[in-house]
XYZ file of C-alpha atoms in Angstrom:
651
model
C -4.276 -64.085 -13.732
C -1.186 -63.940 -16.065
C -0.973 -66.828 -18.488
C 1.832 -68.464 -20.433
C 1.999 -69.940 -23.923
C -1.261 -71.620 -24.868
C -3.141 -69.762 -22.137
C -1.756 -71.880 -19.317
C -1.605 -69.912 -16.035
C 1.918 -68.941 -14.805
C 3.171 -70.352 -11.565
C 4.416 -68.026 -8.825
C 8.022 -69.060 -9.427
C 7.677 -68.331 -13.124
C 6.224 -64.885 -12.461
C 9.081 -64.118 -10.058
C 11.621 -65.273 -12.637
C 10.098 -62.982 -15.255
C 10.207 -60.066 -12.790
C 13.895 -60.603 -11.929
C 14.889 -61.002 -15.562
C 13.135 -57.771 -16.516
C 15.289 -55.674 -14.107
C 18.275 -54.166 -15.947
C 19.537 -51.547 -13.446
C 20.302 -54.053 -10.689
C 22.345 -57.272 -10.777
C 20.141 -59.864 -9.047
C 21.420 -63.412 -8.732
C 21.718 -66.309 -6.312
C 24.598 -68.137 -4.689
C 24.716 -71.548 -3.048
C 25.966 -71.767 0.566
C 29.593 -71.875 -0.635
C 29.242 -68.801 -2.867
C 28.809 -70.542 -6.227
C 26.587 -68.609 -8.687
C 23.355 -70.493 -9.349
C 21.287 -67.900 -11.250
C 22.008 -64.807 -13.384
C 19.693 -62.036 -14.541
C 20.174 -59.635 -17.517
C 21.101 -56.819 -15.129
C 24.125 -58.793 -13.948
C 25.166 -59.483 -17.507
C 24.906 -55.722 -18.322
C 26.928 -54.683 -15.224
C 29.609 -57.375 -15.266
C 29.784 -58.489 -18.876
C 29.367 -62.242 -18.285
C 26.607 -64.315 -19.868
C 24.776 -66.823 -17.692
C 26.567 -69.686 -19.432
C 29.938 -68.156 -18.568
C 29.315 -67.490 -14.896
C 26.764 -69.950 -13.478
C 28.785 -72.531 -11.485
C 31.635 -70.072 -10.846
C 32.500 -68.620 -7.420
C 31.250 -65.054 -6.903
C 34.620 -63.945 -5.516
C 35.862 -63.502 -9.075
C 33.957 -60.161 -9.139
C 36.153 -58.822 -6.303
C 39.525 -57.153 -6.672
C 42.628 -59.204 -6.011
C 43.276 -57.243 -2.840
C 39.789 -58.003 -1.523
C 40.149 -61.678 -2.469
C 43.448 -61.958 -0.605
C 41.888 -60.215 2.381
C 38.998 -62.708 2.422
C 36.325 -60.052 1.856
C 33.947 -62.334 -0.152
C 33.904 -65.082 2.488
C 33.498 -62.523 5.305
C 30.511 -61.011 3.507
C 28.743 -64.409 3.310
C 29.581 -65.148 6.946
C 28.126 -61.833 8.129
C 25.000 -62.348 6.018
C 24.411 -65.841 7.426
C 24.984 -64.757 11.029
C 23.345 -61.318 11.063
C 20.696 -61.922 8.410
C 22.063 -59.269 6.029
C 25.272 -57.865 4.656
C 25.429 -54.405 3.028
C 28.488 -52.568 1.801
C 30.048 -50.573 -1.010
C 33.320 -51.279 -2.766
C 35.177 -51.798 -5.996
C 34.095 -54.705 -8.206
C 35.622 -56.067 -11.430
C 33.898 -56.568 -14.791
C 34.718 -59.320 -17.262
C 36.995 -56.916 -19.220
C 38.942 -56.094 -16.049
C 37.518 -52.580 -15.572
C 36.348 -51.545 -12.149
C 33.063 -50.074 -11.001
C 31.860 -48.924 -7.587
C 29.118 -51.205 -6.368
C 26.466 -51.015 -3.687
C 25.962 -54.648 -2.543
C 23.303 -56.353 -0.435
C 23.544 -60.057 0.433
C 20.586 -61.769 2.135
C 20.661 -65.409 3.357
C 18.032 -67.827 1.965
C 16.719 -70.544 4.314
C 14.178 -73.339 3.890
C 11.152 -73.835 6.077
C 13.298 -75.649 8.614
C 15.716 -72.692 8.820
C 18.489 -74.463 6.999
C 20.750 -72.193 4.905
C 20.331 -73.121 1.271
C 22.017 -70.101 -0.374
C 22.200 -66.325 -0.720
C 20.359 -63.646 -2.698
C 22.763 -60.964 -3.967
C 21.696 -57.561 -5.292
C 24.322 -55.232 -6.766
C 23.941 -51.732 -8.180
C 26.526 -49.724 -10.147
C 26.909 -46.393 -8.299
C 30.184 -45.351 -9.922
C 28.820 -41.968 -11.062
C 27.671 -41.141 -7.549
C 31.022 -42.245 -6.164
C 32.867 -40.068 -8.668
C 30.641 -37.084 -7.807
C 31.309 -37.610 -4.088
C 35.039 -37.875 -4.670
C 34.998 -34.750 -6.834
C 33.136 -32.911 -4.094
C 35.549 -34.152 -1.455
C 38.514 -33.120 -3.593
C 36.925 -29.728 -4.170
C 36.315 -29.289 -0.465
C 39.857 -30.384 0.292
C 41.269 -27.949 -2.253
C 39.050 -25.193 -0.840
C 40.258 -25.941 2.679
C 43.837 -25.805 1.440
C 43.083 -22.546 -0.349
C 41.492 -20.952 2.705
C 44.250 -22.193 4.982
C 46.881 -21.003 2.521
C 45.567 -17.418 2.518
C 47.607 -15.464 5.038
C 46.701 -11.870 4.106
C 43.002 -12.329 4.947
C 41.362 -13.660 8.083
C 38.719 -16.093 6.793
C 36.561 -17.897 9.322
C 33.000 -18.925 10.044
C 30.563 -18.120 12.813
C 27.475 -19.936 13.979
C 24.148 -18.123 14.091
C 24.953 -16.638 17.508
C 28.391 -15.323 16.492
C 30.662 -18.020 17.907
C 33.729 -18.986 15.859
C 33.460 -22.435 14.230
C 36.644 -22.515 12.126
C 39.811 -20.466 11.740
C 42.328 -20.080 8.917
C 46.043 -19.332 9.118
C 45.439 -15.750 7.948
C 43.193 -15.168 10.958
C 45.864 -16.574 13.256
C 48.543 -14.383 11.668
C 46.384 -11.248 11.768
C 44.775 -11.593 15.183
C 47.324 -13.687 17.043
C 45.017 -16.522 18.206
C 45.635 -20.183 17.368
C 42.581 -22.166 16.250
C 42.341 -24.084 19.535
C 42.322 -20.774 21.443
C 39.488 -19.130 19.550
C 37.104 -21.786 18.166
C 33.985 -21.693 20.323
C 34.637 -18.117 21.463
C 32.376 -15.198 20.512
C 33.704 -13.041 17.692
C 32.900 -9.815 19.603
C 36.209 -10.210 21.460
C 37.921 -8.810 18.338
C 36.009 -5.507 18.727
C 36.960 -2.514 20.855
C 35.273 -1.939 24.193
C 33.496 1.095 22.721
C 32.039 -0.969 19.869
C 30.973 -3.778 22.181
C 29.241 -1.289 24.497
C 27.167 0.067 21.608
C 26.309 -3.370 20.194
C 28.294 -3.015 16.968
C 29.210 -6.744 16.577
C 25.619 -8.032 16.703
C 24.401 -5.150 14.536
C 26.733 -6.454 11.828
C 25.313 -9.981 12.107
C 21.725 -8.736 12.043
C 22.410 -6.632 8.947
C 24.023 -9.610 7.201
C 21.068 -11.811 8.161
C 18.523 -9.293 6.852
C 20.304 -8.125 3.680
C 22.654 -11.027 2.979
C 25.812 -8.979 3.477
C 27.421 -6.499 5.846
C 30.508 -4.487 4.930
C 32.366 -1.886 6.978
C 35.706 -0.597 8.217
C 36.788 -0.009 11.798
C 39.263 -0.650 14.590
C 39.742 -4.269 15.691
C 41.878 -5.857 18.425
C 44.665 -8.404 18.242
C 45.346 -10.952 20.997
C 47.989 -8.658 22.523
C 45.496 -5.764 22.697
C 47.012 -3.811 19.793
C 44.568 -2.155 17.396
C 44.490 -2.439 13.622
C 42.187 -0.865 11.027
C 40.145 -3.592 9.367
C 38.048 -3.954 6.247
C 35.301 -6.428 7.187
C 32.759 -8.375 5.124
C 30.169 -10.662 6.740
C 28.003 -12.900 4.514
C 25.012 -14.886 5.688
C 25.169 -18.649 4.975
C 21.884 -20.478 4.364
C 21.033 -24.091 3.555
C 18.990 -25.257 0.563
C 15.754 -24.471 2.388
C 16.875 -20.924 3.110
C 17.465 -21.489 6.825
C 20.310 -19.434 8.335
C 23.127 -21.771 9.402
C 25.901 -19.262 10.117
C 28.082 -16.474 8.742
C 31.253 -16.263 6.693
C 33.566 -13.486 7.880
C 36.477 -12.067 5.879
C 38.747 -9.457 7.469
C 41.685 -7.607 5.966
C 44.229 -5.483 7.811
C 44.343 -2.137 5.963
C 46.083 -0.132 8.676
C 48.888 0.901 6.323
C 46.404 2.188 3.759
C 44.515 4.153 6.397
C 47.708 5.687 7.770
C 48.762 6.600 4.225
C 45.375 8.237 3.609
C 45.621 10.165 6.855
C 49.141 11.298 5.981
C 47.921 12.410 2.560
C 45.044 14.340 4.127
C 47.437 15.990 6.568
C 49.701 16.963 3.677
C 46.759 18.368 1.743
C 45.560 20.262 4.804
C 49.050 21.683 5.348
C 49.256 22.727 1.685
C 45.818 24.297 1.862
C 46.771 26.117 5.057
C 49.943 27.425 3.407
C 47.978 28.628 0.377
C 45.375 30.182 2.643
C 48.003 31.968 4.682
C 49.589 33.294 1.499
C 46.192 34.600 0.376
C 45.580 36.070 3.836
C 48.937 37.786 3.619
C 48.017 39.324 0.288
C 44.596 40.358 1.611
C 46.070 41.821 4.789
C 48.568 43.929 2.893
C 45.957 45.232 0.466
C 43.352 45.915 3.146
C 45.852 47.663 5.417
C 46.981 49.937 2.586
C 43.453 50.934 1.539
C 41.955 51.220 5.015
C 44.896 53.189 6.383
C 44.317 55.750 3.650
C 40.599 55.844 4.458
C 41.225 56.119 8.219
C 43.701 58.900 7.554
C 41.105 60.818 5.581
C 38.376 60.296 8.209
C 40.644 60.992 11.171
C 42.188 64.072 9.588
C 38.775 65.471 8.706
C 37.525 64.991 12.276
C 40.607 66.689 13.732
C 40.178 69.748 11.512
C 36.471 69.862 12.389
C 37.338 69.753 16.118
C 39.931 72.529 15.707
C 37.563 74.801 13.813
C 34.678 74.189 16.198
C 37.000 74.977 19.112
C 38.018 78.279 17.511
C 34.470 79.154 16.498
C 35.002 78.753 12.778
C 32.007 77.197 11.016
C 33.450 76.320 7.598
C 33.561 72.568 8.174
C 31.294 71.325 5.364
C 34.163 70.286 3.111
C 35.674 68.119 5.852
C 32.336 66.539 6.698
C 31.993 65.684 3.012
C 35.531 64.247 2.935
C 34.786 61.995 5.918
C 31.513 60.812 4.381
C 33.239 60.090 1.065
C 35.900 58.029 2.814
C 33.220 56.090 4.683
C 31.448 55.333 1.381
C 34.744 54.117 -0.101
C 35.334 51.889 2.930
C 31.835 50.450 2.575
C 32.459 49.702 -1.113
C 35.778 48.044 -0.281
C 34.124 45.883 2.386
C 31.373 44.839 -0.035
C 33.980 43.788 -2.575
C 35.804 41.721 0.033
C 32.552 40.049 1.055
C 31.757 39.381 -2.587
C 35.094 37.646 -3.079
C 34.519 35.483 -0.013
C 30.891 34.936 -1.157
C 29.493 36.289 2.087
C 27.811 39.514 1.062
C 24.011 39.538 1.466
C 22.530 38.983 -1.994
C 18.918 39.635 -2.918
C 18.350 37.308 -5.885
C 15.223 37.863 -7.933
C 13.769 37.055 -11.338
C 15.262 39.611 -13.718
C 14.940 40.342 -17.444
C 18.608 40.590 -18.449
C 17.900 42.162 -21.858
C 15.932 45.022 -20.305
C 18.585 45.465 -17.598
C 21.404 45.710 -20.191
C 19.389 48.103 -22.367
C 18.718 50.329 -19.380
C 22.424 50.339 -18.436
C 23.787 50.996 -21.931
C 23.861 54.802 -21.677
C 25.840 54.658 -18.423
C 28.282 52.144 -19.940
C 28.811 54.332 -23.012
C 29.517 57.384 -20.853
C 31.896 55.324 -18.700
C 34.026 53.963 -21.560
C 34.133 57.196 -23.622
C 33.543 58.070 -27.246
C 36.592 56.202 -28.564
C 34.989 52.844 -27.760
C 31.947 51.594 -29.632
C 29.471 49.649 -27.499
C 27.392 46.916 -29.116
C 24.781 44.680 -27.447
C 23.705 41.324 -28.878
C 20.971 39.831 -26.725
C 19.119 36.699 -27.875
C 15.442 37.463 -28.660
C 14.059 34.650 -26.432
C 16.522 35.172 -23.581
C 15.528 33.382 -20.381
C 15.114 35.416 -17.192
C 17.960 35.100 -14.677
C 17.847 34.433 -10.936
C 20.398 36.803 -9.427
C 20.880 40.053 -7.531
C 20.166 42.672 -10.215
C 22.268 45.320 -8.486
C 25.270 42.982 -8.481
C 24.743 42.185 -12.184
C 24.762 45.913 -12.931
C 27.898 46.417 -10.819
C 29.624 43.513 -12.595
C 28.782 44.902 -16.037
C 30.080 48.372 -15.131
C 33.228 46.856 -13.622
C 33.924 44.791 -16.746
C 33.219 47.794 -18.971
C 35.785 49.886 -17.053
C 38.342 47.057 -17.310
C 37.700 46.849 -21.060
C 38.135 50.614 -21.408
C 41.507 50.440 -19.650
C 42.560 47.615 -21.998
C 41.696 49.744 -25.065
C 43.531 53.079 -24.503
C 43.396 53.845 -28.222
C 39.740 52.893 -28.606
C 38.057 49.744 -29.898
C 34.826 47.812 -29.536
C 33.032 46.529 -26.451
C 30.461 43.802 -27.157
C 27.906 42.597 -24.618
C 26.199 39.318 -25.600
C 23.485 37.298 -23.908
C 22.471 33.759 -24.947
C 20.716 30.765 -23.417
C 22.946 27.789 -22.693
C 22.683 24.373 -21.053
C 25.708 23.086 -19.139
C 25.845 19.304 -18.917
C 27.847 17.182 -16.497
C 30.930 17.312 -18.719
C 30.820 21.112 -19.009
C 30.812 21.631 -15.221
C 33.135 18.752 -14.318
C 36.137 21.034 -13.789
C 34.208 23.622 -11.763
C 33.541 22.468 -8.195
C 30.180 23.639 -6.880
C 28.647 24.380 -10.291
C 25.616 22.210 -11.052
C 24.470 21.038 -14.500
C 21.438 22.936 -15.772
C 20.141 25.960 -17.687
C 22.118 29.194 -17.589
C 22.227 32.551 -19.338
C 25.694 33.286 -20.698
C 26.514 36.979 -20.407
C 29.687 37.780 -22.363
C 31.627 41.038 -22.198
C 34.248 41.094 -24.979
C 36.770 43.749 -25.900
C 39.319 44.220 -28.661
C 42.034 45.358 -26.280
C 45.549 44.289 -25.450
C 44.611 40.939 -23.888
C 46.291 39.149 -20.985
C 49.468 37.059 -20.970
C 49.085 33.578 -19.404
C 50.703 34.511 -16.077
C 48.282 37.414 -15.621
C 45.295 35.324 -16.729
C 46.118 32.675 -14.116
C 45.923 35.270 -11.325
C 43.058 37.377 -12.666
C 40.619 36.426 -9.875
C 43.108 36.842 -7.010
C 42.176 39.617 -4.574
C 44.373 42.734 -4.769
C 46.144 41.448 -7.860
C 46.265 44.207 -10.452
C 48.473 45.243 -13.365
C 47.246 48.834 -13.232
C 49.506 51.644 -12.004
C 49.522 52.437 -8.290
C 46.372 54.264 -7.266
C 44.368 53.266 -10.358
C 42.918 49.962 -9.157
C 42.393 47.897 -6.012
C 42.620 44.491 -7.650
C 39.212 43.544 -6.243
C 37.032 44.027 -9.325
C 37.302 40.571 -10.902
C 37.503 38.843 -7.522
C 34.220 40.547 -6.596
C 32.603 39.313 -9.813
C 33.940 35.804 -9.172
C 32.503 35.750 -5.650
C 29.141 37.104 -6.792
C 28.872 34.559 -9.631
C 29.724 31.538 -7.472
C 27.502 32.668 -4.588
C 24.656 33.049 -7.090
C 25.076 29.431 -8.199
C 26.816 30.368 -11.445
C 30.343 30.710 -12.725
C 32.728 33.093 -14.467
C 35.506 32.312 -16.932
C 37.969 34.390 -18.924
C 39.283 33.840 -22.459
C 42.170 36.127 -23.344
C 45.202 36.266 -25.580
C 47.775 38.990 -25.955
C 46.883 41.201 -28.913
C 43.475 39.564 -29.427
C 41.391 41.046 -26.631
C 39.576 39.553 -23.653
C 36.175 37.904 -23.213
C 34.694 37.492 -19.737
C 31.929 34.857 -19.631
C 29.463 35.175 -16.772
C 27.124 32.173 -16.317
C 23.980 33.138 -14.393
C 21.311 30.574 -13.406
C 18.019 30.581 -15.233
C 14.981 31.617 -13.204
C 12.041 29.233 -13.095
C 9.985 31.459 -10.802
C 6.658 32.850 -11.974
C 7.095 36.259 -10.333
C 7.036 39.729 -11.848
C 10.251 40.571 -13.655
C 12.551 43.218 -12.315
C 13.719 45.069 -15.424
C 15.133 48.341 -14.153
C 17.166 49.440 -11.158
C 15.222 50.326 -8.066
C 13.948 53.863 -7.975
C 15.429 56.337 -5.558
C 13.383 56.732 -2.413
C 10.975 59.657 -2.221
C 10.701 62.269 0.501
C 11.303 60.931 4.016
C 8.207 60.038 6.022
C 7.604 61.556 9.481
C 8.829 59.503 12.486
C 6.501 56.824 13.823
C 6.160 56.583 17.619
C 6.964 53.205 19.155
C 9.245 51.269 21.492
C 12.436 49.796 20.025
C 14.749 47.265 21.709
C 18.334 47.693 20.408
C 20.737 44.761 20.971
C 24.347 45.578 20.008
C 27.584 44.466 21.678
C 29.690 47.313 20.250
C 29.161 50.232 22.710
C 29.806 53.093 20.247
C 27.526 51.611 17.580
C 24.812 50.969 20.183
C 25.142 54.535 21.487
C 24.752 56.039 17.990
C 21.674 53.929 17.175
C 20.006 54.608 20.529
C 20.639 58.381 20.379
C 19.381 58.602 16.802
C 16.155 56.826 17.768
C 15.659 58.979 20.848
C 16.303 62.139 18.829
C 13.335 61.288 16.604
C 11.113 60.601 19.630
C 11.228 56.796 19.896
C 11.184 54.997 23.230
C 14.369 52.944 23.355
C 15.407 49.901 25.401
C 18.992 48.684 25.005
C 20.967 45.506 25.691
C 24.624 44.652 25.127
C 24.190 40.880 24.752
C 21.659 38.106 24.299
C 21.105 37.344 27.974
C 20.215 40.962 28.773
C 17.966 41.110 25.714
C 16.053 37.945 26.675
C 15.502 39.326 30.179
C 13.899 42.443 28.686
C 11.846 40.389 26.208
C 10.510 38.225 29.047
C 9.404 41.310 30.988
C 5.945 42.931 30.618
C 7.412 45.980 28.846
C 5.809 46.781 25.495
C 8.113 46.402 22.467
C 7.146 47.241 18.876
C 10.449 46.457 17.100
C 13.538 44.380 17.888
C 16.770 45.714 16.303
C 19.613 43.240 16.814
C 23.100 42.598 15.513
C 23.487 39.113 14.004
C 27.007 38.330 15.191
C 26.634 38.719 18.941
C 28.913 36.801 21.320
C 27.146 33.944 23.086
C 23.492 33.980 22.035
C 23.268 35.018 18.364
C 20.876 37.590 16.989
C 18.954 34.895 15.148
C 18.415 32.947 18.362
C 17.251 36.093 20.152
C 14.717 36.658 17.368
C 13.459 33.053 17.598
C 12.912 33.291 21.365
C 11.419 36.772 21.043
C 8.779 35.582 18.606
C 7.975 32.667 20.897
C 7.395 35.126 23.753
C 5.839 37.813 21.551
C 4.273 36.313 18.400
C 4.334 38.662 15.417
C 7.132 40.864 16.790
C 8.885 42.850 14.049
C 12.628 42.194 13.746
C 15.435 44.135 12.048
C 18.815 42.430 11.695
C 22.003 44.511 11.410
C 25.166 42.798 10.242
C 28.385 43.228 8.384
C 28.608 39.489 7.880
C 25.257 38.344 6.549
C 26.134 34.789 5.538
C 24.598 33.231 8.658
C 21.194 34.763 7.880
C 21.043 34.790 4.116
C 22.254 31.237 3.478
C 19.539 29.770 5.725
C 16.774 30.796 3.341
C 14.383 33.708 2.929
C 13.637 36.045 5.813
C 10.443 35.528 7.766
C 7.512 37.985 7.506
C 7.994 41.296 9.329
C 11.761 40.888 9.134
C 14.402 43.025 7.433
C 18.139 42.755 7.034
C 20.422 45.821 6.826
C 24.103 45.550 6.002
C 26.581 47.626 7.990
C 27.701 50.323 7.620
C 24.391 52.090 7.080
C 23.736 55.806 7.213
C 21.736 56.951 10.237
C 19.112 58.554 7.981
C 18.646 55.266 6.098
C 18.485 53.338 9.377
C 15.759 55.627 10.728
C 13.841 55.430 7.445
C 13.801 51.619 7.646
C 12.816 51.669 11.341
C 9.913 54.025 10.651
C 8.818 51.917 7.656
C 8.704 48.796 9.824
C 6.890 50.568 12.648
C 4.444 51.890 10.080
C 3.602 48.706 8.180
C 6.210 46.002 8.922
């Protein structure tokens, strides 16, 4: 038991007095029935600034503001406490120095054993800091509400967890046409188009926001009058302190003008591109018509003379047959150059040793440029292998060598260099479609006349040439450009009048572990005897189909023919034996590739030969399947039969 001075035990009243006096965070004191202060603890003195001697015997109303005193608040508080058994409130109170503090007050009546009121117990706590924090929060919320309501260019509103609108700012009313009383409580999906509602777009947005915290998109939305506008929409999930979803914040902006401007810009770009394309087509058409008319004249004239001489019994037609064949070869070369420029010729990329290829081609280059031009090769000793069509690389080198010769009529030096190079992101930034990585730089430099800027700008245009009429088609550099870009590389030209020209050909490095191709393919040996078998020929061009079928029958093959995919599939589904399918790629309706796919489903392992003058559709889809070959039109009948017999022999 606690004891006092001298070890005397403390009475209950004394212990309670010590307890009250030890509390400093609460003002605890007593009043008589009229409100006169009868006791005073240290907490009261700390809160209100009065000592016990100054305040005991004074009326407690002096702690209230003048307004509260005039309004009778102190007396009403005592009355409520005596009647109801307790009074609790918060309000402003006054310290001895006149400053105010926000107080939480509890007044309890004190009664004796007979129930007679003998006074009041009053407990006061200073909660000014809490009050100030609440007021600051309320002011912040009020300012935020004013801010949100003041925004008129954005629709800012909230949704509950099911998507119903719970508040609405003036921007939303201005943008969508609904007043707050019209839309609060309605589901936000009414702003979406019927198509979006049918596919569940509104709720998909809410679910995404719930799962990821945010959903952002653009799309058509509806105003109250049914008009559409293009909206930028952001939906954020709102969660309480425990992480429970309580709703969504939705911000919408009308960006219809921006979208229309973008569409107008795209239309302008498309129109400009179309105009440029039509100009290029015009140039191509003129050049092609000129060259092909000459070739058709040569072929047609040769055939007419042959007909005349055969009709009169004369047999000296060999020269005219040769003239027709030569014209056909020239037409084939012209077509290949056009396909190269458009990047649609069938390439056969392979791992190739560029140094060996250049060394093997040097004699031909020297003979082509003549004795007045000195040829020098400078190939790096550890040159990487390239991944490209070796035949096209050879053709490009010969083409550039001829161009260099023409630029050096009085002689000079032609230098062919090869070095390893890495192109980073910066180096390829200006070249669309060129990827960063390892390349082999093949340079062909001359000491010729060089190009003026206006010629350099048009160097890769098809049919553009500065050579005299009849000495160039204007397709050489465009062919090299097409080949380089189709191969995954690039080509650039450095030239200055009087200082020569350097053409830089960037070819991708090969990372394949295959055998290197170092020399041009050898000429085929003696033709093999025909191989018996049944061949299905699918070709929509009647004359071409007739020539192929007759050639096969002349060598003893059994031939089935079809003019389109439907007829071919009917034959393939029949019980007839077929050893080889020969089909054009570009058939109307069902393509040659599709015919081959169905054929191999019906007849697994069937050998297939594709014929095409437009090989992009096959080549760009990856390597050919086993037992498959691709021949580019035009092809000589002898070569066609050789390939057919090779496939029938071993596939």
